[in-house]
mmCIF file of C-alpha atoms and ligand atoms in Angstrom:
data_model
loop_
_atom_site.group_PDB
_atom_site.id
_atom_site.type_symbol
_atom_site.label_atom_id
_atom_site.label_comp_id
_atom_site.label_asym_id
_atom_site.label_seq_id
_atom_site.Cartn_x
_atom_site.Cartn_y
_atom_site.Cartn_z
ATOM 1 C CA LYS D 64 150.653 58.384 -119.759
ATOM 2 C CA ALA D 65 149.642 54.729 -119.693
ATOM 3 C CA LYS D 66 146.534 53.639 -117.777
ATOM 4 C CA HIS D 67 147.188 49.943 -117.857
ATOM 5 C CA LEU D 68 150.199 47.868 -117.014
ATOM 6 C CA GLU D 69 150.715 44.132 -117.076
ATOM 7 C CA GLY D 70 153.716 41.912 -116.530
ATOM 8 C CA THR D 71 154.685 38.426 -115.455
ATOM 9 C CA ILE D 72 157.277 37.457 -112.875
ATOM 10 C CA GLY D 73 157.924 33.728 -112.618
ATOM 11 C CA ASP D 74 154.470 32.237 -113.185
ATOM 12 C CA ILE D 75 152.560 35.106 -111.582
ATOM 13 C CA LYS D 76 150.788 37.791 -113.581
ATOM 14 C CA ILE D 77 150.765 41.284 -112.090
ATOM 15 C CA SER D 78 148.533 44.038 -113.439
ATOM 16 C CA VAL D 79 147.620 47.623 -112.614
ATOM 17 C CA TYR D 80 144.458 49.234 -113.929
ATOM 18 C CA GLU D 81 141.590 51.616 -113.250
ATOM 19 C CA GLY D 82 138.378 50.019 -112.008
ATOM 20 C CA ASP D 83 135.912 49.405 -109.207
ATOM 21 C CA LEU D 84 137.241 46.789 -106.791
ATOM 22 C CA THR D 85 133.720 45.674 -105.883
ATOM 23 C CA GLN D 86 133.050 44.569 -109.483
ATOM 24 C CA VAL D 87 136.211 42.561 -110.133
ATOM 25 C CA THR D 88 135.877 38.815 -110.760
ATOM 26 C CA VAL D 89 138.707 37.366 -108.675
ATOM 27 C CA ASP D 90 138.841 34.940 -105.752
ATOM 28 C CA VAL D 91 139.818 37.597 -103.219
ATOM 29 C CA VAL D 92 139.283 41.336 -102.908
ATOM 30 C CA VAL D 93 141.391 43.180 -100.329
ATOM 31 C CA ASN D 94 139.855 45.804 -98.080
ATOM 32 C CA ALA D 95 141.759 48.760 -96.612
ATOM 33 C CA ALA D 96 140.065 48.445 -93.209
ATOM 34 C CA ASN D 97 140.441 50.165 -89.855
ATOM 35 C CA LYS D 98 141.319 48.249 -86.696
ATOM 36 C CA ARG D 99 137.695 47.975 -85.536
ATOM 37 C CA LEU D 100 136.570 46.779 -88.979
ATOM 38 C CA ASP D 101 134.077 49.645 -89.116
ATOM 39 C CA HIS D 102 133.466 49.797 -92.840
ATOM 40 C CA ALA D 103 132.282 53.387 -92.751
ATOM 41 C CA GLY D 104 134.196 55.172 -95.500
ATOM 42 C CA GLY D 105 136.368 54.880 -98.601
ATOM 43 C CA VAL D 106 136.865 51.531 -100.252
ATOM 44 C CA ALA D 107 135.655 49.746 -97.079
ATOM 45 C CA LEU D 108 132.232 51.340 -97.376
ATOM 46 C CA ALA D 109 132.093 50.536 -101.087
ATOM 47 C CA ILE D 110 132.893 46.864 -100.358
ATOM 48 C CA SER D 111 130.473 46.693 -97.442
ATOM 49 C CA ARG D 112 127.666 48.180 -99.529
ATOM 50 C CA ALA D 113 128.341 46.025 -102.579
ATOM 51 C CA GLY D 114 128.560 42.813 -100.537
ATOM 52 C CA GLY D 115 125.554 43.447 -98.340
ATOM 53 C CA ARG D 116 125.088 43.223 -94.553
ATOM 54 C CA LYS D 117 126.981 39.969 -94.180
ATOM 55 C CA ILE D 118 130.433 41.580 -94.443
ATOM 56 C CA GLN D 119 129.937 44.127 -91.654
ATOM 57 C CA LYS D 120 128.180 41.520 -89.495
ATOM 58 C CA GLU D 121 130.992 38.962 -89.833
ATOM 59 C CA SER D 122 133.539 41.712 -89.213
ATOM 60 C CA TYR D 123 131.953 42.856 -85.936
ATOM 61 C CA GLU D 124 131.588 39.239 -84.787
ATOM 62 C CA TYR D 125 135.302 38.759 -85.370
ATOM 63 C CA VAL D 126 136.264 41.901 -83.424
ATOM 64 C CA ASP D 127 133.897 40.973 -80.568
ATOM 65 C CA LYS D 128 135.573 37.597 -80.304
ATOM 66 C CA HIS D 129 139.236 38.357 -81.078
ATOM 67 C CA GLY D 130 139.619 42.096 -80.507
ATOM 68 C CA THR D 131 140.788 44.783 -82.915
ATOM 69 C CA ILE D 132 143.192 44.116 -85.794
ATOM 70 C CA PRO D 133 146.748 45.439 -85.301
ATOM 71 C CA ILE D 134 148.329 47.482 -88.109
ATOM 72 C CA GLY D 135 149.725 45.178 -90.772
ATOM 73 C CA GLN D 136 147.614 42.181 -89.766
ATOM 74 C CA VAL D 137 144.819 40.479 -91.688
ATOM 75 C CA MET D 138 141.577 38.504 -91.337
ATOM 76 C CA HIS D 139 138.957 37.465 -93.858
ATOM 77 C CA THR D 140 135.207 37.413 -94.290
ATOM 78 C CA GLY D 141 132.898 36.187 -97.025
ATOM 79 C CA ALA D 142 132.125 38.541 -99.893
ATOM 80 C CA GLY D 143 128.314 38.475 -99.822
ATOM 81 C CA LYS D 144 126.867 39.585 -103.140
ATOM 82 C CA MET D 145 130.156 40.618 -104.750
ATOM 83 C CA PRO D 146 131.552 38.484 -107.586
ATOM 84 C CA CYS D 147 134.595 37.468 -105.501
ATOM 85 C CA GLN D 148 134.630 34.654 -102.893
ATOM 86 C CA TYR D 149 136.393 36.311 -99.963
ATOM 87 C CA VAL D 150 137.431 39.689 -98.622
ATOM 88 C CA ILE D 151 140.780 39.928 -96.852
ATOM 89 C CA HIS D 152 140.686 42.878 -94.493
ATOM 90 C CA THR D 153 143.988 44.468 -93.584
ATOM 91 C CA VAL D 154 144.775 47.567 -91.540
ATOM 92 C CA GLY D 155 147.294 49.936 -93.068
ATOM 93 C CA PRO D 156 149.213 52.632 -91.174
ATOM 94 C CA LYS D 157 148.084 56.263 -90.957
ATOM 95 C CA TRP D 158 150.478 58.869 -92.296
ATOM 96 C CA ASN D 159 149.673 61.569 -89.716
ATOM 97 C CA ASN D 160 150.025 59.580 -86.520
ATOM 98 C CA HIS D 161 153.590 58.649 -87.282
ATOM 99 C CA GLY D 162 156.497 61.033 -87.413
ATOM 100 C CA ASP D 163 158.531 58.145 -88.712
ATOM 101 C CA GLU D 164 158.229 57.563 -92.441
ATOM 102 C CA GLU D 165 160.298 54.382 -92.296
ATOM 103 C CA THR D 166 157.861 52.834 -89.793
ATOM 104 C CA VAL D 167 154.888 53.619 -92.022
ATOM 105 C CA LYS D 168 156.650 52.134 -95.034
ATOM 106 C CA ALA D 169 157.548 48.964 -93.143
ATOM 107 C CA GLN D 170 153.980 48.581 -91.882
ATOM 108 C CA LEU D 171 152.497 48.997 -95.346
ATOM 109 C CA TYR D 172 154.964 46.494 -96.769
ATOM 110 C CA GLU D 173 154.150 44.055 -93.963
ATOM 111 C CA ALA D 174 150.405 44.457 -94.534
ATOM 112 C CA LEU D 175 150.590 43.432 -98.186
ATOM 113 C CA VAL D 176 153.099 40.632 -97.576
ATOM 114 C CA ASN D 177 150.692 39.241 -94.972
ATOM 115 C CA VAL D 178 147.740 39.637 -97.355
ATOM 116 C CA LEU D 179 149.458 37.773 -100.193
ATOM 117 C CA TYR D 180 150.706 34.844 -98.094
ATOM 118 C CA TYR D 181 147.331 34.593 -96.350
ATOM 119 C CA ALA D 182 145.532 34.512 -99.712
ATOM 120 C CA ALA D 183 147.810 31.742 -100.958
ATOM 121 C CA ASN D 184 148.293 29.666 -97.811
ATOM 122 C CA ARG D 185 144.992 30.062 -96.037
ATOM 123 C CA LEU D 186 142.508 30.683 -98.846
ATOM 124 C CA LYS D 187 144.291 28.852 -101.698
ATOM 125 C CA ALA D 188 143.302 31.743 -103.936
ATOM 126 C CA THR D 189 144.410 31.987 -107.559
ATOM 127 C CA SER D 190 143.542 35.654 -108.093
ATOM 128 C CA ILE D 191 143.453 38.765 -105.913
ATOM 129 C CA ALA D 192 142.541 42.441 -106.378
ATOM 130 C CA ILE D 193 144.181 45.065 -104.158
ATOM 131 C CA PRO D 194 143.419 48.749 -103.507
ATOM 132 C CA ALA D 195 145.833 51.575 -102.644
ATOM 133 C CA ILE D 196 145.945 50.628 -98.948
ATOM 134 C CA SER D 197 146.473 53.717 -96.723
ATOM 135 C CA ALA D 198 146.592 56.118 -99.687
ATOM 136 C CA GLY D 199 143.058 57.465 -99.166
ATOM 137 C CA ILE D 200 141.701 58.580 -95.797
ATOM 138 C CA TYR D 201 144.910 57.372 -94.065
ATOM 139 C CA GLY D 202 146.907 59.908 -96.055
ATOM 140 C CA VAL D 203 150.000 58.002 -97.172
ATOM 141 C CA PRO D 204 151.381 59.688 -100.340
ATOM 142 C CA VAL D 205 150.373 57.615 -103.362
ATOM 143 C CA ASP D 206 153.925 57.130 -104.655
ATOM 144 C CA VAL D 207 155.073 55.937 -101.230
ATOM 145 C CA CYS D 208 152.129 53.540 -101.080
ATOM 146 C CA ALA D 209 152.723 52.193 -104.587
ATOM 147 C CA GLY D 210 156.421 51.707 -103.855
ATOM 148 C CA GLN D 211 155.779 49.630 -100.765
ATOM 149 C CA LEU D 212 153.000 47.562 -102.355
ATOM 150 C CA MET D 213 155.329 46.840 -105.262
ATOM 151 C CA LEU D 214 158.159 45.750 -102.941
ATOM 152 C CA ALA D 215 155.775 43.470 -101.058
ATOM 153 C CA THR D 216 154.591 41.949 -104.343
ATOM 154 C CA LEU D 217 158.187 41.364 -105.454
ATOM 155 C CA LYS D 218 158.927 39.698 -102.129
ATOM 156 C CA PHE D 219 155.981 37.343 -102.648
ATOM 157 C CA VAL D 220 156.684 36.466 -106.270
ATOM 158 C CA GLN D 221 160.391 35.939 -105.586
ATOM 159 C CA SER D 222 159.719 33.638 -102.626
ATOM 160 C CA PRO D 223 156.237 32.201 -103.078
ATOM 161 C CA PRO D 224 154.989 29.657 -100.550
ATOM 162 C CA GLU D 225 155.215 25.950 -101.279
ATOM 163 C CA ASN D 226 152.442 24.824 -103.617
ATOM 164 C CA ASN D 227 151.566 28.420 -104.371
ATOM 165 C CA THR D 228 148.126 28.846 -105.929
ATOM 166 C CA LEU D 229 148.268 32.616 -106.567
ATOM 167 C CA ARG D 230 148.775 33.406 -110.266
ATOM 168 C CA ASP D 231 147.037 36.734 -110.791
ATOM 169 C CA ILE D 232 147.701 39.833 -108.648
ATOM 170 C CA ARG D 233 145.841 42.988 -109.599
ATOM 171 C CA PHE D 234 146.110 46.568 -108.330
ATOM 172 C CA VAL D 235 142.794 48.229 -109.012
ATOM 173 C CA ASN D 236 141.910 51.839 -108.283
ATOM 174 C CA ILE D 237 138.739 53.733 -109.015
ATOM 175 C CA ASP D 238 140.672 57.008 -109.222
ATOM 176 C CA ASP D 239 142.376 57.768 -112.531
ATOM 177 C CA GLN D 240 145.217 59.832 -111.048
ATOM 178 C CA ILE D 241 146.029 57.285 -108.352
ATOM 179 C CA ASN D 242 145.952 54.511 -110.940
ATOM 180 C CA ARG D 243 148.390 56.422 -113.165
ATOM 181 C CA THR D 244 150.814 56.846 -110.268
ATOM 182 C CA PHE D 245 150.622 53.090 -109.600
ATOM 183 C CA VAL D 246 151.292 52.388 -113.293
ATOM 184 C CA ARG D 247 154.328 54.679 -113.221
ATOM 185 C CA ILE D 248 155.831 53.181 -110.049
ATOM 186 C CA PHE D 249 155.123 49.553 -111.012
ATOM 187 C CA SER D 250 156.541 50.051 -114.520
ATOM 188 C CA ASP D 251 160.018 50.139 -112.947
ATOM 189 C CA SER D 252 159.664 46.434 -112.122
ATOM 190 C CA LEU D 253 157.176 45.042 -114.638
HETATM 191 P P1 ADP Q 195 142.682 54.104 -96.284
HETATM 192 O O1 ADP Q 195 141.721 54.462 -95.181
HETATM 193 O O2 ADP Q 195 143.493 52.861 -95.998
HETATM 194 O O3 ADP Q 195 143.516 55.262 -96.715
HETATM 195 P P2 ADP Q 195 140.642 54.434 -98.384
HETATM 196 O O4 ADP Q 195 139.465 53.550 -98.470
HETATM 197 O O5 ADP Q 195 140.411 55.820 -97.897
HETATM 198 O O6 ADP Q 195 141.763 53.657 -97.530
HETATM 199 O O7 ADP Q 195 141.310 54.544 -99.823
HETATM 200 C C1 ADP Q 195 142.109 53.578 -100.407
HETATM 201 C C2 ADP Q 195 142.073 53.741 -101.909
HETATM 202 O O8 ADP Q 195 140.927 53.091 -102.426
HETATM 203 C C3 ADP Q 195 141.997 55.175 -102.421
HETATM 204 O O9 ADP Q 195 143.045 55.361 -103.361
HETATM 205 C C4 ADP Q 195 140.641 55.274 -103.124
HETATM 206 O O10 ADP Q 195 140.747 56.079 -104.279
HETATM 207 C C5 ADP Q 195 140.403 53.839 -103.508
HETATM 208 N N1 ADP Q 195 139.007 53.423 -103.698
HETATM 209 C C6 ADP Q 195 137.882 53.870 -103.098
HETATM 210 N N2 ADP Q 195 136.806 53.196 -103.514
HETATM 211 C C7 ADP Q 195 137.253 52.270 -104.413
HETATM 212 C C8 ADP Q 195 136.639 51.251 -105.201
HETATM 213 N N3 ADP Q 195 135.310 51.029 -105.153
HETATM 214 N N4 ADP Q 195 137.408 50.511 -106.028
HETATM 215 C C9 ADP Q 195 138.745 50.699 -106.082
HETATM 216 N N5 ADP Q 195 139.386 51.627 -105.355
HETATM 217 C C10 ADP Q 195 138.657 52.412 -104.537
#
């Protein structure tokens, strides 16, 4: 089975590959955060460690000032020592706390739609790297996650904002099996 997938829709390149999100040279890396922006596990811890103290510090300052982040919403911090410029933190839904699969799917879709428009409109980013939001500790099945992230990406590329800057959208996972599932699901549309 393929490990790498790449395609172009309109003038936006979309790719799926195995790798460490903290090492990717893009404008924006996305973090699968929790609502308190406690970067204590999973990809959040990896990002927080790679970037240095600044990311957790800025995150806590934000929560102190504005409160916790609702599911599906976003904020950003700097990226500290990582090669990217910014980290967009978004809070995905948990699989266990919801009996309702449709709600979880809608929330995951909303989270990535918000991430992509924020990256383009607010940060004027050209490139972004995205993890399997909610598919780790939050327990959303990987194929469900990949399906929703793909739908959100299609939504963005089919109706990009005016003067869109985003040209390069990457789905990067450190786990080989999760990456392969993403490649399989995204190959339906790319
Ligand atoms: P959530 O709490 O939203 O479920 P997790 O951080 O537990 O998020 O996991 C999200 C995904 O990120 C998982 O598929 C995990 O394999 C992946 N992941 C963890 N560390 C990295 C990393 N350094 N680079 C890319 N992906 C990573």
